[in-house]
mmCIF file of C-alpha atoms in Angstrom:
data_model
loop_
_atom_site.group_PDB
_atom_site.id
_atom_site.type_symbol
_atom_site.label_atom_id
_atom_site.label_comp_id
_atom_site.label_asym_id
_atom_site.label_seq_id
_atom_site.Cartn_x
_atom_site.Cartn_y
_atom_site.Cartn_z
ATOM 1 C CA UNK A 1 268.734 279.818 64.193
ATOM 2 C CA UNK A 2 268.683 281.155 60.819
ATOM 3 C CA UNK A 3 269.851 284.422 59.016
ATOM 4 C CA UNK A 4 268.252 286.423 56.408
ATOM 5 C CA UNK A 5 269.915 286.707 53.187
ATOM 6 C CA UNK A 6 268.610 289.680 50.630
ATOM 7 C CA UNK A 7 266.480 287.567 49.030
ATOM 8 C CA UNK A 8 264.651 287.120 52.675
ATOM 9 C CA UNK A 9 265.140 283.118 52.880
ATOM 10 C CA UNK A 10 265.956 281.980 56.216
ATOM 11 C CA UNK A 11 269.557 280.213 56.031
ATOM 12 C CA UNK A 12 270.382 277.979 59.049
ATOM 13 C CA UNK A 13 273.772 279.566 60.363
ATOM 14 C CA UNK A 14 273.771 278.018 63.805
ATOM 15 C CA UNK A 15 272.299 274.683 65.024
ATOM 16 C CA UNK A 16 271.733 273.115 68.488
ATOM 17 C CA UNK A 17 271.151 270.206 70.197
ATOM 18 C CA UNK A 18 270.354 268.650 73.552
ATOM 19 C CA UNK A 19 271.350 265.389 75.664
ATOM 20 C CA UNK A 20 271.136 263.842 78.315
ATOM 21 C CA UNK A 21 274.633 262.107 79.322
ATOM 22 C CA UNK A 22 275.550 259.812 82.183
ATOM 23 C CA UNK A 23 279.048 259.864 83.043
ATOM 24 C CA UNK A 24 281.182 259.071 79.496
ATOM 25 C CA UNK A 25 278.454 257.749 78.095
ATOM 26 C CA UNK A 26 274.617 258.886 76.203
ATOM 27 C CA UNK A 27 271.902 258.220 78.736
ATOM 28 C CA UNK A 28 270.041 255.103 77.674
ATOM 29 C CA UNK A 29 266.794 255.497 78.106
ATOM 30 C CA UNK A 30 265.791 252.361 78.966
ATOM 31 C CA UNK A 31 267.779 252.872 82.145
ATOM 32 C CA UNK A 32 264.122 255.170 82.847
ATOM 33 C CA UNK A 33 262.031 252.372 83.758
ATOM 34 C CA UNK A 34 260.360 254.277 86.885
ATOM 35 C CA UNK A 35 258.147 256.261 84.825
ATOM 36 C CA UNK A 36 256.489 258.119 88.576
ATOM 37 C CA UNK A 37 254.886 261.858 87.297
ATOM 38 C CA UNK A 38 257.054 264.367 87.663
ATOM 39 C CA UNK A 39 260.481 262.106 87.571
ATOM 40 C CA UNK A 40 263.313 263.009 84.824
ATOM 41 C CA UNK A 41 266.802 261.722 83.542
ATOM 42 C CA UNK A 42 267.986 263.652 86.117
ATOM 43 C CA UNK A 43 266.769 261.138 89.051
ATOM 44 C CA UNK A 44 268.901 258.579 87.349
ATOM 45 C CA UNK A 45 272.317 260.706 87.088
ATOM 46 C CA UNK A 46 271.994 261.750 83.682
ATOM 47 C CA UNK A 47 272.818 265.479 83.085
ATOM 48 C CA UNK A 48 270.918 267.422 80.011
ATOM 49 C CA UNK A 49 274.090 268.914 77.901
ATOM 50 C CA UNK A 50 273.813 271.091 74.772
ATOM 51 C CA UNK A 51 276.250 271.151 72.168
ATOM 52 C CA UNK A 52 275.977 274.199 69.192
ATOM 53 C CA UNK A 53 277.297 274.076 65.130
ATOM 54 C CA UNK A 54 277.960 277.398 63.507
ATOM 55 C CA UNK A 55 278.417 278.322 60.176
ATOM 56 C CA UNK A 56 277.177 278.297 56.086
ATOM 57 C CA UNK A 57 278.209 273.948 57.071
ATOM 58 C CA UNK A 58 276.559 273.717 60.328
ATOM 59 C CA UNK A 59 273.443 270.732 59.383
ATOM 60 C CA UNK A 60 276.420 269.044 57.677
ATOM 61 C CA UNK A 61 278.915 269.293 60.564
ATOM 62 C CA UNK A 62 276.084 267.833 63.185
ATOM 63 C CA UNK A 63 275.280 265.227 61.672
ATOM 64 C CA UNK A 64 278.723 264.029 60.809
ATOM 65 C CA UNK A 65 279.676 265.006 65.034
ATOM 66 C CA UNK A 66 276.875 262.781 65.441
ATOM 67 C CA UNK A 67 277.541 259.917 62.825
ATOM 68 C CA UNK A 68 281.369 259.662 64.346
ATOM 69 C CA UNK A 69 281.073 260.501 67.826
ATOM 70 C CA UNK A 70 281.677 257.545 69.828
ATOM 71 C CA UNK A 71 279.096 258.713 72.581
ATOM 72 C CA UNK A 72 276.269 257.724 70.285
ATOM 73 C CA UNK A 73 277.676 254.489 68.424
ATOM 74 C CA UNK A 74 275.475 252.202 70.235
ATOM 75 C CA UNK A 75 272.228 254.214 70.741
ATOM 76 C CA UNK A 76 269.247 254.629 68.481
ATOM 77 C CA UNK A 77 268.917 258.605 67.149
ATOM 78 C CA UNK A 78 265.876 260.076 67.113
ATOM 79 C CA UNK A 79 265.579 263.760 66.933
ATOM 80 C CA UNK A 80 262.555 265.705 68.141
ATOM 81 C CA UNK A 81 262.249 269.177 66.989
ATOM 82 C CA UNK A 82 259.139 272.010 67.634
ATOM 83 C CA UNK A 83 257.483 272.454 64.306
ATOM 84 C CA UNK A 84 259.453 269.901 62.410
ATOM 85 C CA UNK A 85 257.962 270.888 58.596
ATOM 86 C CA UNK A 86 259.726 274.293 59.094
ATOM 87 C CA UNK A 87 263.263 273.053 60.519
ATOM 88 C CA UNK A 88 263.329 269.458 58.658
ATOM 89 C CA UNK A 89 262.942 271.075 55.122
ATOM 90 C CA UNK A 90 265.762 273.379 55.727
ATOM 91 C CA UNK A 91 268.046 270.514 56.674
ATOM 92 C CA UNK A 92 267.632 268.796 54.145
ATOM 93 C CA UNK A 93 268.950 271.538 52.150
ATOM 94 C CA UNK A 94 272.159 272.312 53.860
ATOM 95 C CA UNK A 95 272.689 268.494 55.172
ATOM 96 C CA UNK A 96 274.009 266.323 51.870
ATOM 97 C CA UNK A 97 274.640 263.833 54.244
ATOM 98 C CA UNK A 98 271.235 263.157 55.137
ATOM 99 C CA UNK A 99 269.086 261.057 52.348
ATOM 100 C CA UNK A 100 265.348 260.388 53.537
ATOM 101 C CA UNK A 101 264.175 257.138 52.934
ATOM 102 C CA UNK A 102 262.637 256.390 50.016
ATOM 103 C CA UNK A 103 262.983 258.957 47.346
ATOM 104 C CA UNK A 104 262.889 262.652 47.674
ATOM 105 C CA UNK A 105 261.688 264.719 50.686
ATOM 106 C CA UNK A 106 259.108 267.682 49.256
ATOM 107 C CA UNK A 107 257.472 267.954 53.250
ATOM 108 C CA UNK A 108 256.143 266.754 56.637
ATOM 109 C CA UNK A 109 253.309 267.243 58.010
ATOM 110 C CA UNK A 110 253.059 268.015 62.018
ATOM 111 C CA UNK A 111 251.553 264.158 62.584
ATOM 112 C CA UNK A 112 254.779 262.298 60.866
ATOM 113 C CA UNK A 113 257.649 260.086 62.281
ATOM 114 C CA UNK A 114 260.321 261.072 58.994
ATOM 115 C CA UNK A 115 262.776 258.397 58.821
ATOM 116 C CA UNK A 116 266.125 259.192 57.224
ATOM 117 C CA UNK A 117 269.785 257.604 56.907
ATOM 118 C CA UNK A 118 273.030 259.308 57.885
ATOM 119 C CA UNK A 119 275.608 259.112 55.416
ATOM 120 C CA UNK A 120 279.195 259.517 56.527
ATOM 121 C CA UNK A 121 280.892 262.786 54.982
ATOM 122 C CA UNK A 122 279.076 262.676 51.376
ATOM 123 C CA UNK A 123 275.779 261.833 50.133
ATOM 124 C CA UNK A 124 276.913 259.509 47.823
ATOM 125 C CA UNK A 125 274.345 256.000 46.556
ATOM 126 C CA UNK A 126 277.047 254.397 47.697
ATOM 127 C CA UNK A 127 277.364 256.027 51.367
ATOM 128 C CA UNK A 128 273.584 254.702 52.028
ATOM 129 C CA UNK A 129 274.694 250.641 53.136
ATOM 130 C CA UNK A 130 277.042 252.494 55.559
ATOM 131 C CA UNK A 131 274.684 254.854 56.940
ATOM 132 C CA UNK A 132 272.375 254.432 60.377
ATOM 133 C CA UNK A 133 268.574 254.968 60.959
ATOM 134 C CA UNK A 134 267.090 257.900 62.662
ATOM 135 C CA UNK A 135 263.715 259.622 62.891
ATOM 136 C CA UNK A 136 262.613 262.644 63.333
ATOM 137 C CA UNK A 137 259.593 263.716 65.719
ATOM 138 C CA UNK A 138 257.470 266.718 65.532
ATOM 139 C CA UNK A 139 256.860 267.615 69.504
ATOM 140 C CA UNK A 140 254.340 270.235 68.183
ATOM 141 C CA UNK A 141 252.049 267.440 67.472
ATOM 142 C CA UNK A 142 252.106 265.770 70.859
ATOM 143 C CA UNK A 143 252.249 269.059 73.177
ATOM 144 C CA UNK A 144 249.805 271.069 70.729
ATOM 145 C CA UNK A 145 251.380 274.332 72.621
ATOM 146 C CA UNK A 146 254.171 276.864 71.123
ATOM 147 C CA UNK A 147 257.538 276.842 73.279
ATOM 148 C CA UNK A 148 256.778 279.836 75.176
ATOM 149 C CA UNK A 149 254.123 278.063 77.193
ATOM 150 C CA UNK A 150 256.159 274.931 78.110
ATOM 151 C CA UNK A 151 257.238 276.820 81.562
ATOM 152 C CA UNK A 152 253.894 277.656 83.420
ATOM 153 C CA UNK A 153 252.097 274.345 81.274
ATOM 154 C CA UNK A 154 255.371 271.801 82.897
ATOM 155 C CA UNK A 155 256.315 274.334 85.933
ATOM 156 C CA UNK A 156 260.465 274.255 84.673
ATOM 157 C CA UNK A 157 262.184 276.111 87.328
ATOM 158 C CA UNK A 158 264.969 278.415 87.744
ATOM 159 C CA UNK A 159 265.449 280.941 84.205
ATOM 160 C CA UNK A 160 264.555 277.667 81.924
ATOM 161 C CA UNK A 161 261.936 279.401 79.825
ATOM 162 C CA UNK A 162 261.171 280.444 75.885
ATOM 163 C CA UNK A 163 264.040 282.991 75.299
ATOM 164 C CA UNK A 164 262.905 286.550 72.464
ATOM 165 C CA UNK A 165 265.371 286.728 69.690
ATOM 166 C CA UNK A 166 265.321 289.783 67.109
ATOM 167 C CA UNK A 167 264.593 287.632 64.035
ATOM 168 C CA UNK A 168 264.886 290.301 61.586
ATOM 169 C CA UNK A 169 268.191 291.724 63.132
ATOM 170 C CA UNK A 170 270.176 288.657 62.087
ATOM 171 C CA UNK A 171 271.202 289.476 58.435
ATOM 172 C CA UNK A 172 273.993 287.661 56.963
ATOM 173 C CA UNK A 173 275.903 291.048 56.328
ATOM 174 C CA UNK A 174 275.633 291.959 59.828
ATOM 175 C CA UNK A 175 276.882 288.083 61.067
ATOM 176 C CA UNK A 176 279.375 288.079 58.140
ATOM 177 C CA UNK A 177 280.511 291.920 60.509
ATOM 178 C CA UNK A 178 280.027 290.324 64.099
ATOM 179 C CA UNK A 179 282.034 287.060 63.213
ATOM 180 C CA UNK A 180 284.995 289.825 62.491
ATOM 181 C CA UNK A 181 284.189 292.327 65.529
ATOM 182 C CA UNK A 182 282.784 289.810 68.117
ATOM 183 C CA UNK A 183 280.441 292.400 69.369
ATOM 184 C CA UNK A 184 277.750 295.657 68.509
ATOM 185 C CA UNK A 185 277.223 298.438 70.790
ATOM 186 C CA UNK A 186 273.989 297.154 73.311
ATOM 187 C CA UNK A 187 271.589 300.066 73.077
ATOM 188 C CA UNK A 188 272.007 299.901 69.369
ATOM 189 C CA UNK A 189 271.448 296.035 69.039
ATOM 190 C CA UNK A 190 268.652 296.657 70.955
ATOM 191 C CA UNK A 191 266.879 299.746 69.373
ATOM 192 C CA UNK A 192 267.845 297.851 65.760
ATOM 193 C CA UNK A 193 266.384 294.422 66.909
ATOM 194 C CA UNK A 194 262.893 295.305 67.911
ATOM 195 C CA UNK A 195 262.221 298.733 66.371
ATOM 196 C CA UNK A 196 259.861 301.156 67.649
ATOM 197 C CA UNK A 197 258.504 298.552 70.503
ATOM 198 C CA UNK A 198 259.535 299.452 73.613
ATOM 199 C CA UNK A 199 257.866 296.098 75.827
ATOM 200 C CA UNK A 200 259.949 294.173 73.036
ATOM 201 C CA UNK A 201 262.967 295.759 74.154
ATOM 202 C CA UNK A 202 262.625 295.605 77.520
ATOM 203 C CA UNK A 203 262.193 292.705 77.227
ATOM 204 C CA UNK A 204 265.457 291.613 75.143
ATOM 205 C CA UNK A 205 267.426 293.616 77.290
ATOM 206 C CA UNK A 206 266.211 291.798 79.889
ATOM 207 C CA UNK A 207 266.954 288.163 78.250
ATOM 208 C CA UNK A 208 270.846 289.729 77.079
ATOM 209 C CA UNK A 209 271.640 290.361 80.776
ATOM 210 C CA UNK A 210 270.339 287.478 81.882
ATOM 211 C CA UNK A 211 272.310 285.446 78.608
ATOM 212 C CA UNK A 212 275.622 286.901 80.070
ATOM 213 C CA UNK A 213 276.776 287.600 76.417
ATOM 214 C CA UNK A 214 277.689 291.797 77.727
ATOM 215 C CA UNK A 215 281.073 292.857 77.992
ATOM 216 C CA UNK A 216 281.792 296.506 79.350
ATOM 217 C CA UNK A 217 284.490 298.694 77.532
ATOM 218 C CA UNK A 218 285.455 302.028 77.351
ATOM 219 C CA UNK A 219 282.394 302.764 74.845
ATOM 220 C CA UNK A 220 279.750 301.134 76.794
ATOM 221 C CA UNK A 221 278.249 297.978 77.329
ATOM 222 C CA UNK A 222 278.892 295.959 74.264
ATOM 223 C CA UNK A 223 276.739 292.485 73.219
ATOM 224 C CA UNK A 224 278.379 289.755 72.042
ATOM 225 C CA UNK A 225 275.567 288.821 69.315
ATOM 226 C CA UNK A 226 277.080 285.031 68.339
ATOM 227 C CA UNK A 227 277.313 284.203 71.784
ATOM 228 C CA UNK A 228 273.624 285.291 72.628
ATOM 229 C CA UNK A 229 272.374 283.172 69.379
ATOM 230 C CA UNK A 230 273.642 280.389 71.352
ATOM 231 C CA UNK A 231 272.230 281.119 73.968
ATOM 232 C CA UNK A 232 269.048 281.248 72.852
ATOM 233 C CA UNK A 233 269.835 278.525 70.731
ATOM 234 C CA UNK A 234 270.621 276.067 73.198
ATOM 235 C CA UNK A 235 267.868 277.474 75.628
ATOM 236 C CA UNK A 236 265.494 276.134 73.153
ATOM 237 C CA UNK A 237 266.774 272.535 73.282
ATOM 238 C CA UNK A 238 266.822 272.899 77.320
ATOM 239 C CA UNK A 239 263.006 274.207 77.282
ATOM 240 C CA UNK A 240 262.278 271.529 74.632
ATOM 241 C CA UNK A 241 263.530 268.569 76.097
ATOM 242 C CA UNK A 242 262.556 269.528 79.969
ATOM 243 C CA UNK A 243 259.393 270.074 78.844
ATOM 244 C CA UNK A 244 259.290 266.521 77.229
ATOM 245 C CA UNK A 245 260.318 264.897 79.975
ATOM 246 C CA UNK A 246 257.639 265.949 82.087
ATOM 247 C CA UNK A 247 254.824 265.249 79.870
ATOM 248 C CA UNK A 248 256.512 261.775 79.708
ATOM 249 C CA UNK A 249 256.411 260.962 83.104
ATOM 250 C CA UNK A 250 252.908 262.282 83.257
ATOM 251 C CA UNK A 251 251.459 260.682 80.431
ATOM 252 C CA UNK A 252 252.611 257.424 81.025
ATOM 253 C CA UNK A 253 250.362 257.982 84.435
ATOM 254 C CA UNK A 254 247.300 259.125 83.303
ATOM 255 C CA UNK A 255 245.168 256.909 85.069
ATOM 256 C CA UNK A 256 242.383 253.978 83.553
ATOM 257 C CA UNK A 257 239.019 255.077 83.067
ATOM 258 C CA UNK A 258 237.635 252.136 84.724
ATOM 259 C CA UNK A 259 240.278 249.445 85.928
ATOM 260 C CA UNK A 260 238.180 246.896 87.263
ATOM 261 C CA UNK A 261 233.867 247.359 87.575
ATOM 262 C CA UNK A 262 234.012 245.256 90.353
ATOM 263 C CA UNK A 263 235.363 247.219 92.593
ATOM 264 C CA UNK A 264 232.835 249.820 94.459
ATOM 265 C CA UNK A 265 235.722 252.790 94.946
ATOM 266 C CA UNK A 266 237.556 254.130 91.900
ATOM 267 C CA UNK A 267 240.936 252.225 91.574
ATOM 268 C CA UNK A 268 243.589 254.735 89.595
ATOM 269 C CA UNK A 269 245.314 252.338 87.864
ATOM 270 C CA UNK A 270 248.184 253.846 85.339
ATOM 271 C CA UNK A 271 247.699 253.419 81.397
ATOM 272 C CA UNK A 272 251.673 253.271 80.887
ATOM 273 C CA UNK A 273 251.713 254.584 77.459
ATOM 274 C CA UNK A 274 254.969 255.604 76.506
ATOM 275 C CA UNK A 275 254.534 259.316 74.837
ATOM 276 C CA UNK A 276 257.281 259.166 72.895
ATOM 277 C CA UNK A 277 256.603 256.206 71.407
ATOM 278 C CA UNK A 278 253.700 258.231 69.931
ATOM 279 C CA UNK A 279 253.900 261.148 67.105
ATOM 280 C CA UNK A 280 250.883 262.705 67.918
ATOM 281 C CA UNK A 281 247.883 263.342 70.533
ATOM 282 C CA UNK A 282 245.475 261.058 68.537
ATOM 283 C CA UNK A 283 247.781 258.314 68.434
ATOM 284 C CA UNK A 284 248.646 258.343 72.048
ATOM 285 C CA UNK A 285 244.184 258.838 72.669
ATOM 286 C CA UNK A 286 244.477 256.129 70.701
ATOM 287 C CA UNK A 287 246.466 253.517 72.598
ATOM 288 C CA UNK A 288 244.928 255.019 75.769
ATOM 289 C CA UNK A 289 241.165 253.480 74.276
ATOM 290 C CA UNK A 290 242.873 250.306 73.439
ATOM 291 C CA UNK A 291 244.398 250.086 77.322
ATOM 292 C CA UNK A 292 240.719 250.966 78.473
#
């Protein structure tokens, strides 16, 4: 999530991510070898976690949780993120930890696997022989659909859905007040947030009850503002990677166009093409020819 500063640049002040874990441990994915449509990590144990950074240090932070953390030592890092030109580019400002390989990062376009190192602490040329691989995946190129329509496209269930945020509302003079005062009067956060639209505020009223982030004192219902950024945050990453999942299982079962002309009745014989071992729609209608 990022806040407006006066000159109107979008500043990431809180970043989130999600996981699935199994037990102590990362899930491995290669655990996921029954690929049936509609099965998830969940079917194998693994639980989807989140886990938020806040603050002017909060790229920087991440990746070094990530770098150290012993959950990940041993597992291959590959982060997948919806429109990945507008996040990555900010990252890369606010993360000196994180050098792209070879040579300097100017942008990505919505079709390309970005491969970077992680430094530990400090960007330094030295740091780069101790650093690890990762990539980074645009999942706007392989769903070709904004966030909001991952719940009726994948049917998530329960309250998992594309979360409204007041954008504009998020000023760094009004988080450099709320980090001090914790929370803003609700009907004003409200009225402020989505100005003169009434469906829009309905609507975020709606999404702050529903956040739990609404205390009641003497002066009315207050909103703890921090606490819903997380919350929206982190129901991002739970949309994202839900979402993910099912077009995984479901891709990978798309069946053959014609298995075997021989037979007289149409044999549906699965393609098993990994989607996320593809960065885009074309590539994966690519693979799917080739298995044809």
């Amino acid at each position: 999530t990022y806040m407006k500063t006066e000159t109107r640049e979008a500043v990431p002040y809180m970043i989130s991510i999600a996981y699935y874990m199994k037990g102590e441990e990362a899930f491995d994915f290669r655990e996921w070898t029954e690929l049936s449509e509609g099965s998830t990590p969940e079917d194998y144990g693994a639980v989807l976690t989140c886990k938020s950074f806040m603050g002017s240090n909060c790229c920087k932070e991440m990746f070094d949780w990530l770098h150290e953390s012993p959950t990940f030592a041993d597992r291959f890092l590959a982060f997948m993120a919806h429109n990945l030109n507008f996040d990555f580019n900010r990252l890369l400002r606010h993360a000196p930890n994180l050098w792209v390989t070879g040579g300097i990062f100017k942008s990505v376009s919505k079709t390309d696997c970005v491969e970077a190192i992680l430094c530990p602490k400090k960007a330094r040329d030295s740091d780069i022989r101790y650093g690890r691989r990762v990539f980074f995946f645009d999942s706007l190129s392989i769903t070709q659909m904004p966030l909001a329509k991952f719940k009726p496209s994948f049917q998530l269930s329960g309250d998992i859905q594309k979360e409204i945020f007041p954008y504009d509302y998020y000023t760094e003079e009004r988080i450099s007040n709320w980090l001090e005062t914790d929370q803003v009067d609700l009907n004003t956060a409200i009225s402020e947030g989505f100005p003169g639209n009434e469906a829009k505020q309905n609507e975020f009223r709606y999404a702050i009850v529903k956040s739990g982030c609404v205390t009641m004192e003497e002066e009315g219902p207050m909103l703890k503002p921090i606490e819903y950024a997380r919350f929206y945050c982190e129901q991002d990453c739970r949309v994202l990677m839900m979402g993910i999942m099912i077009l995984r299982g479901n891709c990978y079962n798309v069946p053959l166009i014609d298995p075997d002309p021989r037979f007289d009745e149409r044999v549906d014989i699965p393609c098993e093409i990994d989607i996320l071992h593809c960065v885009s729609i074309p590539q994966y209608a690519t693979y799917y020819l080739g298995a044809n």
